[in-house]
XYZ file of C-alpha atoms in Angstrom:
309
model
C -56.857 -32.630 25.935
C -56.311 -32.317 22.281
C -53.635 -30.035 21.419
C -53.384 -28.154 18.212
C -50.390 -26.526 16.723
C -50.516 -24.441 13.750
C -47.868 -25.050 11.209
C -47.073 -22.402 8.794
C -46.537 -23.607 5.642
C -43.380 -23.168 3.930
C -43.107 -20.002 1.674
C -43.117 -20.614 -2.109
C -39.991 -19.264 -3.810
C -41.256 -16.029 -5.830
C -42.132 -16.860 -9.335
C -39.719 -15.180 -11.969
C -40.969 -12.167 -13.598
C -42.804 -12.443 -16.652
C -40.320 -10.884 -18.502
C -37.459 -13.112 -17.639
C -36.007 -15.319 -20.324
C -37.806 -13.356 -23.117
C -34.172 -11.554 -23.671
C -32.822 -14.806 -24.076
C -35.515 -16.026 -26.134
C -34.724 -13.706 -28.913
C -30.935 -14.786 -29.548
C -31.810 -18.769 -29.125
C -34.465 -18.460 -31.803
C -31.987 -16.493 -34.381
C -29.570 -19.154 -33.975
C -32.124 -22.193 -34.326
C -33.130 -20.215 -37.450
C -29.569 -19.234 -38.592
C -29.184 -22.591 -41.173
C -32.548 -21.820 -42.661
C -31.736 -18.097 -42.969
C -28.573 -18.884 -44.688
C -30.058 -21.752 -46.886
C -32.517 -19.060 -47.920
C -30.245 -16.471 -48.645
C -27.820 -18.544 -50.741
C -30.300 -20.427 -52.674
C -33.162 -18.217 -53.058
C -32.251 -14.550 -52.823
C -28.783 -15.324 -54.660
C -30.168 -16.643 -57.817
C -32.742 -13.807 -57.384
C -30.007 -11.087 -57.389
C -27.993 -13.111 -60.056
C -30.583 -12.940 -62.607
C -30.374 -9.038 -62.565
C -26.850 -9.038 -62.885
C -26.484 -11.527 -65.478
C -28.922 -9.783 -67.614
C -26.666 -6.741 -67.823
C -23.774 -8.601 -69.169
C -22.778 -9.843 -72.647
C -22.493 -13.543 -72.034
C -22.147 -15.825 -75.082
C -21.639 -19.224 -73.199
C -20.940 -20.740 -69.780
C -17.473 -20.865 -70.534
C -16.789 -17.608 -72.260
C -15.511 -14.514 -71.244
C -18.214 -11.816 -70.439
C -18.555 -8.153 -70.742
C -20.838 -5.358 -69.253
C -24.080 -4.669 -71.590
C -26.151 -2.175 -69.680
C -29.477 -2.241 -71.101
C -28.442 -3.779 -74.448
C -30.198 -7.154 -73.751
C -33.485 -5.342 -72.488
C -33.388 -3.234 -75.769
C -32.632 -6.410 -77.962
C -35.749 -7.905 -75.898
C -38.150 -5.310 -76.484
C -37.522 -5.121 -80.243
C -37.840 -8.850 -80.885
C -41.072 -10.307 -82.029
C -40.570 -13.773 -80.716
C -40.312 -11.970 -77.181
C -43.798 -10.346 -77.638
C -45.116 -13.572 -79.404
C -44.318 -15.094 -76.216
C -45.450 -12.501 -73.803
C -48.951 -12.942 -75.847
C -48.978 -16.959 -75.601
C -48.102 -16.624 -71.819
C -50.651 -14.339 -71.091
C -53.474 -16.317 -73.090
C -52.093 -19.338 -71.247
C -52.759 -17.835 -67.920
C -56.239 -16.169 -68.851
C -57.483 -19.713 -69.963
C -55.659 -22.428 -67.661
C -55.983 -20.614 -64.469
C -59.657 -19.766 -64.408
C -60.733 -23.125 -65.969
C -58.351 -25.218 -63.456
C -59.293 -23.422 -60.446
C -62.980 -23.596 -61.174
C -63.278 -26.999 -62.402
C -60.883 -28.211 -59.182
C -63.108 -26.358 -56.728
C -66.515 -27.939 -58.087
C -64.857 -31.549 -58.227
C -63.415 -30.702 -54.688
C -66.886 -29.850 -53.433
C -68.334 -33.131 -54.811
C -65.633 -35.208 -53.150
C -66.358 -33.396 -50.116
C -69.540 -34.299 -49.935
C -68.336 -38.132 -49.479
C -70.289 -39.905 -52.388
C -70.021 -43.650 -52.777
C -66.502 -44.302 -53.575
C -65.081 -40.972 -52.687
C -61.751 -42.351 -51.194
C -61.016 -44.216 -54.587
C -62.036 -40.800 -56.445
C -59.355 -38.832 -54.336
C -56.718 -41.382 -55.144
C -57.732 -41.380 -58.983
C -57.448 -37.460 -58.888
C -53.971 -37.737 -57.573
C -52.838 -39.830 -60.678
C -51.696 -36.850 -62.559
C -49.766 -35.860 -60.206
C -47.985 -39.371 -59.987
C -46.799 -39.288 -63.690
C -43.606 -37.517 -64.546
C -43.804 -34.783 -66.969
C -42.287 -36.972 -70.149
C -45.090 -39.354 -69.551
C -47.823 -36.800 -69.426
C -46.009 -35.312 -72.640
C -46.091 -38.826 -74.303
C -49.801 -39.583 -73.231
C -50.590 -36.061 -74.911
C -48.608 -36.904 -78.119
C -49.985 -40.431 -78.430
C -53.828 -38.598 -78.133
C -52.797 -35.695 -80.316
C -50.761 -37.199 -83.139
C -52.239 -37.343 -86.857
C -52.756 -40.930 -86.435
C -53.697 -40.320 -82.367
C -56.983 -40.931 -80.197
C -58.362 -37.879 -80.871
C -58.566 -38.132 -84.589
C -59.544 -41.733 -84.433
C -62.521 -40.849 -82.374
C -63.659 -37.889 -84.676
C -63.370 -40.287 -87.510
C -65.317 -43.024 -85.753
C -68.282 -40.525 -85.278
C -67.883 -38.975 -89.208
C -66.121 -36.077 -88.152
C -63.170 -37.304 -90.153
C -62.962 -33.568 -91.923
C -62.262 -31.985 -88.468
C -59.107 -34.125 -87.884
C -56.085 -32.137 -87.857
C -52.187 -32.352 -86.580
C -52.998 -30.776 -83.629
C -49.694 -30.036 -82.366
C -48.181 -29.065 -85.800
C -50.843 -26.837 -86.604
C -50.019 -23.047 -85.405
C -53.948 -22.125 -84.309
C -53.911 -25.300 -82.190
C -50.530 -26.124 -80.739
C -50.548 -23.591 -77.850
C -54.265 -24.823 -76.878
C -52.994 -28.422 -76.463
C -50.415 -27.189 -74.078
C -53.190 -25.192 -71.965
C -55.097 -28.370 -72.192
C -51.942 -30.601 -70.868
C -51.705 -27.733 -68.039
C -55.330 -28.044 -66.942
C -55.521 -31.809 -67.097
C -52.122 -32.132 -64.888
C -53.356 -29.508 -62.237
C -56.929 -30.048 -61.729
C -57.074 -33.305 -60.033
C -53.996 -32.419 -57.456
C -56.084 -28.883 -56.769
C -59.245 -30.672 -56.443
C -58.017 -32.980 -53.808
C -56.590 -29.895 -51.694
C -60.006 -28.281 -52.031
C -61.626 -31.326 -50.908
C -59.400 -31.587 -47.808
C -60.189 -27.888 -47.024
C -64.098 -28.126 -47.422
C -63.924 -31.176 -44.997
C -62.656 -28.923 -42.123
C -65.801 -26.517 -42.946
C -68.301 -27.371 -39.990
C -71.262 -29.318 -40.877
C -73.578 -27.264 -39.541
C -72.884 -24.747 -42.151
C -74.184 -27.122 -44.761
C -77.253 -28.575 -42.715
C -78.183 -24.911 -42.232
C -78.181 -24.325 -45.868
C -80.151 -27.148 -46.256
C -82.808 -26.078 -44.207
C -83.081 -22.917 -45.786
C -83.822 -24.760 -49.144
C -80.286 -24.108 -50.553
C -79.552 -26.608 -53.309
C -75.612 -27.937 -53.929
C -75.036 -25.086 -56.303
C -76.002 -22.352 -53.967
C -74.324 -23.759 -51.129
C -71.133 -24.666 -53.083
C -70.725 -20.879 -54.216
C -72.515 -19.023 -51.841
C -72.031 -20.867 -48.606
C -68.764 -22.548 -48.893
C -66.688 -20.657 -51.227
C -66.699 -17.548 -48.974
C -65.650 -19.708 -46.154
C -62.677 -20.930 -47.899
C -61.935 -17.845 -49.961
C -58.714 -17.203 -48.218
C -57.526 -20.865 -49.252
C -58.785 -20.482 -52.762
C -56.530 -17.546 -53.170
C -53.637 -19.317 -51.453
C -54.161 -22.313 -54.256
C -54.708 -19.888 -57.152
C -51.179 -18.233 -56.388
C -49.679 -21.628 -56.086
C -51.323 -22.771 -59.647
C -50.172 -19.452 -61.102
C -46.457 -19.904 -60.386
C -46.483 -23.615 -61.164
C -48.007 -22.802 -64.666
C -46.061 -19.710 -65.603
C -42.595 -21.018 -64.558
C -43.092 -24.595 -65.408
C -44.796 -24.586 -68.840
C -41.347 -24.896 -70.329
C -41.156 -28.480 -69.925
C -44.088 -29.270 -71.759
C -43.278 -26.864 -74.693
C -40.068 -28.556 -74.811
C -41.064 -32.121 -74.948
C -44.158 -31.507 -77.389
C -43.660 -28.589 -79.671
C -40.334 -27.175 -79.105
C -41.849 -23.795 -79.419
C -43.393 -24.050 -82.760
C -44.584 -24.213 -85.282
C -43.456 -20.751 -85.816
C -43.252 -19.912 -82.561
C -46.757 -20.176 -81.835
C -46.434 -22.171 -78.681
C -43.326 -20.271 -77.426
C -43.541 -19.239 -73.636
C -41.922 -16.920 -71.323
C -40.343 -19.694 -69.553
C -39.429 -21.595 -72.572
C -37.782 -18.694 -74.268
C -35.204 -18.503 -71.167
C -34.554 -21.946 -71.645
C -34.257 -21.693 -75.396
C -31.720 -18.489 -75.209
C -29.661 -20.024 -72.532
C -29.396 -23.653 -73.240
C -30.074 -23.886 -77.045
C -28.665 -20.379 -78.210
C -26.075 -19.891 -75.621
C -27.026 -16.424 -75.056
C -27.302 -16.010 -71.474
C -27.469 -12.548 -70.790
C -30.598 -12.432 -73.192
C -32.060 -15.119 -71.471
C -31.879 -13.570 -68.142
C -33.164 -10.587 -69.307
C -36.196 -12.649 -70.219
C -36.063 -14.010 -66.598
C -36.431 -10.649 -65.436
C -39.589 -9.954 -67.233
C -40.856 -13.337 -66.030
C -40.257 -12.611 -62.641
C -41.919 -9.413 -62.662
C -44.945 -11.050 -64.467
C -45.119 -13.344 -61.538
C -44.799 -10.750 -58.808
C -47.499 -8.432 -60.575
C -49.676 -11.657 -61.089
C -49.289 -12.401 -57.188
C -50.375 -9.108 -56.292
C -53.425 -9.107 -58.512
C -54.628 -12.536 -57.196
C -53.927 -11.377 -53.570
C -55.944 -8.253 -54.299
C -58.636 -10.297 -56.207
C -59.181 -12.372 -53.086
C -58.563 -9.822 -50.755
C -56.140 -11.584 -48.940
C -54.734 -10.300 -45.640
C -51.027 -11.527 -45.588
């Protein structure tokens, strides 16, 4: 006779409420993020506030006494023709360099994303400008654009000797030479970023476009561009900031704002007033304008690409 016995399974402990631990997670997260928050406040928010504070001071040198200036620095700024020349040059730089850089970089990135023969080598070559230091880039352009440089030599070799010029010493061409340097330095790195993002687009999208008879040009702008439009907006913002705030290096190394302030930009004017003329209050007044220009530019780009963040 077989006897069966029913054994009741041991009861499992009740699961903790779903909300248990949520109250503890907040303080723990705050503690973990505290070093980053302190770093951000000290090294990001602090200098930003310092710009506005120094802009309200008469400060004729790093070791000199300061006095309150109020809006005197801004009054002098708006009456300074050099400042308005720098505003014009910076605006022209943004209007030309940024669209050319983004459009060309996207087209190159799309080509690389199609994985043509040697596409891995092409990716590495596109990174070359990003691996070269700013002084080395400046030397390359100086060698190319000097009166006896490569550009004039090439023009003479094809019978266009009358077109040759001292490109960096001509007020009509100096700024455009700097813009060319900005585009050359940024287009390759940006193209690699676009290629990496385009690689993540599902292949079915491109295949469907080919079945519908779309060529590469239409697929590039009508199919793939809308898919990565938000990413294009992010990269455009980054390049806008890098070009706006980083142009002082190229200006300092190649033209020093000349000739006749024809290549002076806002970022170089900040450097010139602070470190060459020791007028720190005036320089930071320019810095305030530069900060506001960057903020307005970011909002305009965000609106143009209809960003959701």
